[in-house]
Short mmCIF file of C-alpha atoms in Angstrom, two decimals:
data_model
loop_
_atom_site.label_atom_id
_atom_site.label_comp_id
_atom_site.label_asym_id
_atom_site.label_seq_id
_atom_site.Cartn_x
_atom_site.Cartn_y
_atom_site.Cartn_z
CA UNK A 1 123.24 66.20 98.56
CA UNK A 2 123.82 65.21 102.17
CA UNK A 3 127.53 64.75 101.46
CA UNK A 4 127.71 68.15 99.77
CA UNK A 5 125.84 69.78 102.66
CA UNK A 6 128.14 68.07 105.19
CA UNK A 7 131.21 69.19 103.24
CA UNK A 8 129.85 72.73 103.17
CA UNK A 9 129.39 72.65 106.96
CA UNK A 10 132.88 71.24 107.45
CA UNK A 11 134.51 73.97 105.34
CA UNK A 12 132.40 76.63 107.06
CA UNK A 13 133.34 75.38 110.53
CA UNK A 14 137.06 75.23 109.72
CA UNK A 15 136.87 78.76 108.27
CA UNK A 16 135.12 80.18 111.34
CA UNK A 17 137.62 78.53 113.70
CA UNK A 18 140.58 79.74 111.61
CA UNK A 19 139.29 83.31 111.49
CA UNK A 20 138.49 83.34 115.22
CA UNK A 21 142.13 82.51 116.08
CA UNK A 22 143.31 85.87 114.74
CA UNK A 23 144.51 88.22 117.48
CA UNK A 24 141.48 90.40 116.77
CA UNK A 25 139.21 88.01 118.71
CA UNK A 26 139.64 87.35 122.45
CA UNK A 27 137.85 83.99 122.57
CA UNK A 28 138.40 81.65 119.64
CA UNK A 29 135.57 79.30 118.73
CA UNK A 30 136.00 75.58 119.10
CA UNK A 31 135.46 73.42 116.05
CA UNK A 32 133.00 71.09 117.78
CA UNK A 33 130.73 73.97 118.87
CA UNK A 34 130.67 75.59 115.43
CA UNK A 35 130.15 72.29 113.61
CA UNK A 36 127.47 71.19 116.10
CA UNK A 37 125.62 74.49 115.70
CA UNK A 38 125.73 74.20 111.91
CA UNK A 39 124.62 70.59 112.04
CA UNK A 40 121.70 71.38 114.32
CA UNK A 41 120.51 74.60 112.70
CA UNK A 42 121.76 74.85 109.12
CA UNK A 43 122.02 71.35 107.64
CA UNK A 44 118.43 71.14 106.41
CA UNK A 45 118.66 74.61 104.81
CA UNK A 46 121.87 73.65 103.01
CA UNK A 47 120.33 70.36 101.91
CA UNK A 48 117.30 72.10 100.42
CA UNK A 49 119.48 74.73 98.73
CA UNK A 50 121.73 72.12 97.13
CA UNK A 51 118.76 70.01 96.06
CA UNK A 52 117.18 73.05 94.39
CA UNK A 53 120.46 73.89 92.67
CA UNK A 54 120.85 70.28 91.52
CA UNK A 55 117.38 70.12 89.98
CA UNK A 56 117.81 73.53 88.35
CA UNK A 57 121.09 72.47 86.73
CA UNK A 58 119.72 69.10 85.62
CA UNK A 59 116.67 70.78 84.05
CA UNK A 60 118.84 73.31 82.22
CA UNK A 61 121.26 70.65 80.94
CA UNK A 62 118.39 68.48 79.66
CA UNK A 63 116.82 71.46 77.87
CA UNK A 64 120.14 72.38 76.23
CA UNK A 65 120.72 68.79 75.09
CA UNK A 66 117.20 68.56 73.70
CA UNK A 67 117.64 71.84 71.79
CA UNK A 68 121.08 70.85 70.48
CA UNK A 69 119.89 67.47 69.23
CA UNK A 70 116.81 68.90 67.53
CA UNK A 71 117.41 69.81 63.91
CA UNK A 72 115.82 73.01 62.77
CA UNK A 73 113.33 72.41 60.00
CA UNK A 74 110.69 74.32 58.10
CA UNK A 75 107.37 72.79 57.11
CA UNK A 76 106.11 73.70 53.63
CA UNK A 77 103.06 72.61 51.66
CA UNK A 78 103.60 70.74 48.42
CA UNK A 79 100.33 69.90 46.66
CA UNK A 80 98.21 68.17 49.29
CA UNK A 81 101.01 67.15 51.66
CA UNK A 82 103.32 68.96 54.02
CA UNK A 83 107.02 68.25 53.99
CA UNK A 84 109.90 69.28 56.22
CA UNK A 85 113.02 70.97 54.86
CA UNK A 86 116.20 70.89 56.92
CA UNK A 87 117.41 74.49 57.38
CA UNK A 88 120.98 73.42 56.58
CA UNK A 89 119.80 72.35 53.10
CA UNK A 90 118.38 75.79 52.30
CA UNK A 91 120.78 77.85 50.18
CA UNK A 92 118.78 81.05 49.96
CA UNK A 93 115.26 82.43 50.27
CA UNK A 94 113.74 85.07 47.99
CA UNK A 95 110.38 86.76 47.94
CA UNK A 96 108.03 85.65 45.16
CA UNK A 97 104.98 87.67 46.09
CA UNK A 98 102.84 86.68 47.89
CA UNK A 99 105.13 83.73 48.80
CA UNK A 100 108.71 82.99 49.65
CA UNK A 101 110.77 80.84 47.31
CA UNK A 102 112.95 78.50 49.39
CA UNK A 103 115.85 77.30 47.25
CA UNK A 104 117.69 74.06 48.01
CA UNK A 105 120.13 72.17 45.79
CA UNK A 106 117.37 69.82 44.65
CA UNK A 107 114.26 71.95 44.37
CA UNK A 108 112.57 75.31 44.96
CA UNK A 109 109.58 75.37 47.33
CA UNK A 110 106.95 78.08 47.71
CA UNK A 111 106.06 78.95 51.29
CA UNK A 112 103.38 81.30 52.62
CA UNK A 113 105.25 83.51 55.08
CA UNK A 114 106.98 86.88 55.23
CA UNK A 115 110.69 87.44 54.83
CA UNK A 116 110.74 89.26 58.18
CA UNK A 117 109.33 86.24 60.01
CA UNK A 118 111.70 83.89 58.21
CA UNK A 119 114.68 86.14 58.98
CA UNK A 120 113.82 86.13 62.68
CA UNK A 121 113.38 82.38 62.72
CA UNK A 122 116.59 81.60 60.83
CA UNK A 123 119.05 84.15 62.21
CA UNK A 124 120.52 81.58 64.61
CA UNK A 125 120.85 79.12 61.73
CA UNK A 126 123.37 81.30 59.86
CA UNK A 127 121.07 83.17 57.48
CA UNK A 128 121.92 86.77 56.55
CA UNK A 129 119.70 89.31 54.84
CA UNK A 130 121.54 90.57 51.77
CA UNK A 131 118.72 92.40 50.02
CA UNK A 132 115.24 93.56 50.99
CA UNK A 133 113.94 90.48 49.22
CA UNK A 134 116.61 87.87 49.95
CA UNK A 135 118.16 85.83 52.78
CA UNK A 136 121.21 83.64 52.18
CA UNK A 137 122.69 80.77 54.18
CA UNK A 138 126.25 81.85 54.93
CA UNK A 139 127.73 78.36 54.45
CA UNK A 140 126.81 78.41 50.74
CA UNK A 141 128.61 81.70 49.96
CA UNK A 142 131.70 81.15 47.83
CA UNK A 143 132.80 84.66 46.81
CA UNK A 144 131.93 88.34 47.05
CA UNK A 145 132.57 90.51 43.96
CA UNK A 146 132.22 94.30 43.91
CA UNK A 147 129.99 95.91 41.30
CA UNK A 148 131.84 99.22 41.75
CA UNK A 149 128.78 101.15 42.92
CA UNK A 150 128.59 99.98 46.55
CA UNK A 151 126.68 96.83 45.67
CA UNK A 152 128.23 93.38 45.49
CA UNK A 153 127.48 90.06 43.86
CA UNK A 154 127.61 86.98 46.05
CA UNK A 155 128.53 83.81 44.24
CA UNK A 156 127.22 80.64 45.82
CA UNK A 157 128.90 77.23 45.58
CA UNK A 158 126.07 76.17 43.25
CA UNK A 159 127.08 78.90 40.77
CA UNK A 160 124.03 81.08 41.51
CA UNK A 161 124.82 84.81 41.82
CA UNK A 162 122.84 86.94 44.28
CA UNK A 163 122.96 90.69 44.73
CA UNK A 164 124.18 92.12 48.05
CA UNK A 165 122.74 95.62 48.17
CA UNK A 166 124.65 98.48 49.78
CA UNK A 167 121.94 98.77 52.46
CA UNK A 168 122.90 95.35 53.84
CA UNK A 169 126.64 95.46 53.12
CA UNK A 170 127.69 96.66 56.59
CA UNK A 171 125.61 94.00 58.30
CA UNK A 172 127.16 91.40 55.98
CA UNK A 173 130.66 92.68 56.80
CA UNK A 174 129.88 92.54 60.55
CA UNK A 175 128.84 88.90 60.28
CA UNK A 176 132.06 87.97 58.52
CA UNK A 177 134.17 90.39 60.64
CA UNK A 178 136.34 92.03 58.02
CA UNK A 179 137.23 95.67 57.48
CA UNK A 180 135.72 97.69 54.68
CA UNK A 181 137.88 98.07 51.60
#
């Protein structure tokens, strides 16, 4: 930080001396006076500013690394134990009142939550609402087939077919960025 502060003072002093040599100014500043003034009066302020900036950046980088390395999981109850499901393993989620049915390739789990809460939690994980009662993980979508009435069928890689209602079609198109046909 001291080196950075000293470099800052050096660049500042050279800039002030260079600007003061323009014909606009009658008395140009000397480098030693400008640098000495900065060293005496501004070095500690620069040092504190750079230290604060350093710690702010380090804190932000650590938080981003921690969030990137953490896998997003959902905890569900199965009999008397609680298990964690990796969000990437979830293919789709449907309402099974009063629960949510969380479908993975291996198993379907019942979870006590609302679709609205789950949608909010999983929107950064690539889940899209395709029906008032269904969220789908976009990586498992294989094809989109029109029903001819404004609704579509989404075929998943597993072979499961889910309905994309016309209410959610525009949002679906926005996620995949293609023009309406």
